[in-house]
Amino acid sequence: MKSLSHKVVDGGGIVRSIQNHGIRNLPHRFKAKFADNEGTRYYKKGRFISIYYDSNPTIQKEVETILKLDEQVLRNTHLKARNKLWYVNIARMDKNPYIQKAMELERERAGK
């Protein structure tokens, strides 16, 4: 997780949070690509970790590549999370409610 965080930050991104959800039972038996040191290839339990970060698509592809090549990672998923603050990053003024509100306030001040 440390190397992923460094990759995101070095690429100009921001790591919002890293959450360790602990060791849980997997929904079904997972098969690893290679057997580990003890010869185990099938797993019934696994550690679930969530990393929330903002970065450009190039860095996201690099993070996906790192996770795919890591033998300890059984599965990974990337989701695009959107919340109210997502609209702040929209470049088009007509679609950004915050810029529209600021423009309305400026018009009101200019009209007074």
mmCIF file of C-alpha atoms in Angstrom:
data_model
loop_
_atom_site.group_PDB
_atom_site.id
_atom_site.type_symbol
_atom_site.label_atom_id
_atom_site.label_comp_id
_atom_site.label_asym_id
_atom_site.label_seq_id
_atom_site.Cartn_x
_atom_site.Cartn_y
_atom_site.Cartn_z
ATOM 1 C CA MET A 1 0.000 0.000 0.000
ATOM 2 C CA LYS A 2 2.911 2.291 0.679
ATOM 3 C CA SER A 3 4.271 1.909 -2.856
ATOM 4 C CA LEU A 4 0.822 2.607 -4.330
ATOM 5 C CA SER A 5 0.483 5.738 -2.231
ATOM 6 C CA HIS A 6 3.917 6.954 -3.326
ATOM 7 C CA LYS A 7 3.034 6.261 -6.987
ATOM 8 C CA VAL A 8 -0.168 8.342 -6.707
ATOM 9 C CA VAL A 9 1.549 11.248 -4.915
ATOM 10 C CA ASP A 10 4.566 11.236 -7.239
ATOM 11 C CA GLY A 11 2.172 11.392 -10.183
ATOM 12 C CA GLY A 12 0.492 14.522 -8.834
ATOM 13 C CA GLY A 13 -2.472 12.781 -7.204
ATOM 14 C CA ILE A 14 -3.874 12.888 -3.693
ATOM 15 C CA VAL A 15 -4.420 9.885 -1.403
ATOM 16 C CA ARG A 16 -7.641 10.647 0.479
ATOM 17 C CA SER A 17 -7.653 7.641 2.803
ATOM 18 C CA ILE A 18 -6.539 4.048 3.274
ATOM 19 C CA GLN A 19 -8.957 1.811 5.151
ATOM 20 C CA ASN A 20 -8.106 -1.659 6.397
ATOM 21 C CA HIS A 21 -11.333 -3.660 6.709
ATOM 22 C CA GLY A 22 -9.552 -6.603 8.280
ATOM 23 C CA ILE A 23 -9.468 -10.287 7.453
ATOM 24 C CA ARG A 24 -12.837 -11.588 6.272
ATOM 25 C CA ASN A 25 -14.281 -14.697 4.725
ATOM 26 C CA LEU A 26 -14.211 -14.518 0.939
ATOM 27 C CA PRO A 27 -17.511 -14.973 -0.924
ATOM 28 C CA HIS A 28 -16.123 -18.158 -2.477
ATOM 29 C CA ARG A 29 -12.819 -20.017 -2.609
ATOM 30 C CA PHE A 30 -10.261 -17.959 -4.547
ATOM 31 C CA LYS A 31 -7.378 -19.442 -6.479
ATOM 32 C CA ALA A 32 -4.087 -17.536 -6.505
ATOM 33 C CA LYS A 33 -1.900 -17.381 -9.624
ATOM 34 C CA PHE A 34 0.954 -19.078 -7.818
ATOM 35 C CA ALA A 35 1.263 -21.083 -4.616
ATOM 36 C CA ASP A 36 2.764 -19.257 -1.630
ATOM 37 C CA ASN A 37 5.724 -20.415 0.519
ATOM 38 C CA GLU A 38 3.550 -22.909 2.388
ATOM 39 C CA GLY A 39 2.135 -24.380 -0.817
ATOM 40 C CA THR A 40 -1.295 -22.831 -0.348
ATOM 41 C CA ARG A 41 -3.027 -21.916 -3.593
ATOM 42 C CA TYR A 42 -6.675 -21.711 -2.532
ATOM 43 C CA TYR A 43 -7.884 -19.133 -0.051
ATOM 44 C CA LYS A 44 -11.078 -18.901 1.999
ATOM 45 C CA LYS A 45 -10.107 -15.745 3.898
ATOM 46 C CA GLY A 46 -8.534 -12.519 2.748
ATOM 47 C CA ARG A 47 -7.658 -8.995 3.858
ATOM 48 C CA PHE A 48 -9.891 -6.279 2.422
ATOM 49 C CA ILE A 49 -8.352 -2.829 1.902
ATOM 50 C CA SER A 50 -9.854 0.319 0.351
ATOM 51 C CA ILE A 51 -7.719 3.146 -1.007
ATOM 52 C CA TYR A 52 -9.440 6.401 -1.935
ATOM 53 C CA TYR A 53 -7.334 8.606 -4.176
ATOM 54 C CA ASP A 54 -7.587 11.253 -6.864
ATOM 55 C CA SER A 55 -5.261 11.006 -9.852
ATOM 56 C CA ASN A 56 -5.113 11.242 -13.599
ATOM 57 C CA PRO A 57 -5.957 8.215 -15.800
ATOM 58 C CA THR A 58 -2.293 7.450 -16.499
ATOM 59 C CA ILE A 59 -1.493 6.983 -12.815
ATOM 60 C CA GLN A 60 -4.641 4.896 -12.375
ATOM 61 C CA LYS A 61 -3.450 2.514 -15.104
ATOM 62 C CA GLU A 62 -0.038 2.273 -13.405
ATOM 63 C CA VAL A 63 -1.696 1.472 -10.063
ATOM 64 C CA GLU A 64 -3.788 -1.237 -11.766
ATOM 65 C CA THR A 65 -0.607 -2.699 -13.294
ATOM 66 C CA ILE A 66 1.137 -2.770 -9.909
ATOM 67 C CA LEU A 67 -1.839 -4.550 -8.345
ATOM 68 C CA LYS A 68 -2.039 -7.090 -11.187
ATOM 69 C CA LEU A 69 1.648 -7.963 -10.864
ATOM 70 C CA ASP A 70 1.540 -8.314 -7.060
ATOM 71 C CA GLU A 71 1.238 -12.000 -6.138
ATOM 72 C CA GLN A 72 -0.408 -11.203 -2.790
ATOM 73 C CA VAL A 73 -3.367 -9.448 -4.436
ATOM 74 C CA LEU A 74 -6.090 -11.920 -5.376
ATOM 75 C CA ARG A 75 -8.583 -9.437 -6.863
ATOM 76 C CA ASN A 76 -8.786 -5.670 -7.326
ATOM 77 C CA THR A 77 -11.501 -3.290 -8.427
ATOM 78 C CA HIS A 78 -11.351 0.385 -9.364
ATOM 79 C CA LEU A 79 -14.461 2.525 -8.939
ATOM 80 C CA LYS A 80 -15.039 6.173 -9.718
ATOM 81 C CA ALA A 81 -16.607 7.746 -6.645
ATOM 82 C CA ARG A 82 -18.677 10.881 -7.129
ATOM 83 C CA ASN A 83 -20.006 13.141 -4.451
ATOM 84 C CA LYS A 84 -21.154 16.765 -4.274
ATOM 85 C CA LEU A 85 -17.571 18.016 -4.447
ATOM 86 C CA TRP A 86 -17.088 16.243 -7.785
ATOM 87 C CA TYR A 87 -18.871 19.119 -9.517
ATOM 88 C CA VAL A 88 -16.141 21.536 -8.411
ATOM 89 C CA ASN A 89 -13.779 19.843 -10.879
ATOM 90 C CA ILE A 90 -16.061 20.301 -13.884
ATOM 91 C CA ALA A 91 -14.426 22.773 -16.263
ATOM 92 C CA ARG A 92 -17.630 23.828 -18.052
ATOM 93 C CA MET A 93 -19.216 26.789 -16.296
ATOM 94 C CA ASP A 94 -22.741 25.965 -17.481
ATOM 95 C CA LYS A 95 -22.621 22.541 -15.756
ATOM 96 C CA ASN A 96 -20.905 23.618 -12.525
ATOM 97 C CA PRO A 97 -23.518 24.678 -9.924
ATOM 98 C CA TYR A 98 -20.901 26.332 -7.706
ATOM 99 C CA ILE A 99 -19.598 28.552 -10.494
ATOM 100 C CA GLN A 100 -23.195 29.408 -11.470
ATOM 101 C CA LYS A 101 -23.965 30.460 -7.882
ATOM 102 C CA ALA A 102 -20.806 32.608 -7.751
ATOM 103 C CA MET A 103 -21.724 34.239 -11.076
ATOM 104 C CA GLU A 104 -25.239 35.011 -9.767
ATOM 105 C CA LEU A 105 -23.751 36.661 -6.665
ATOM 106 C CA GLU A 106 -21.437 38.751 -8.865
ATOM 107 C CA ARG A 107 -24.365 39.876 -11.028
ATOM 108 C CA GLU A 108 -26.348 40.821 -7.921
ATOM 109 C CA ARG A 109 -23.444 42.854 -6.544
ATOM 110 C CA ALA A 110 -22.899 44.589 -9.877
ATOM 111 C CA GLY A 111 -26.628 45.430 -10.128
ATOM 112 C CA LYS A 112 -26.779 47.113 -6.682
#
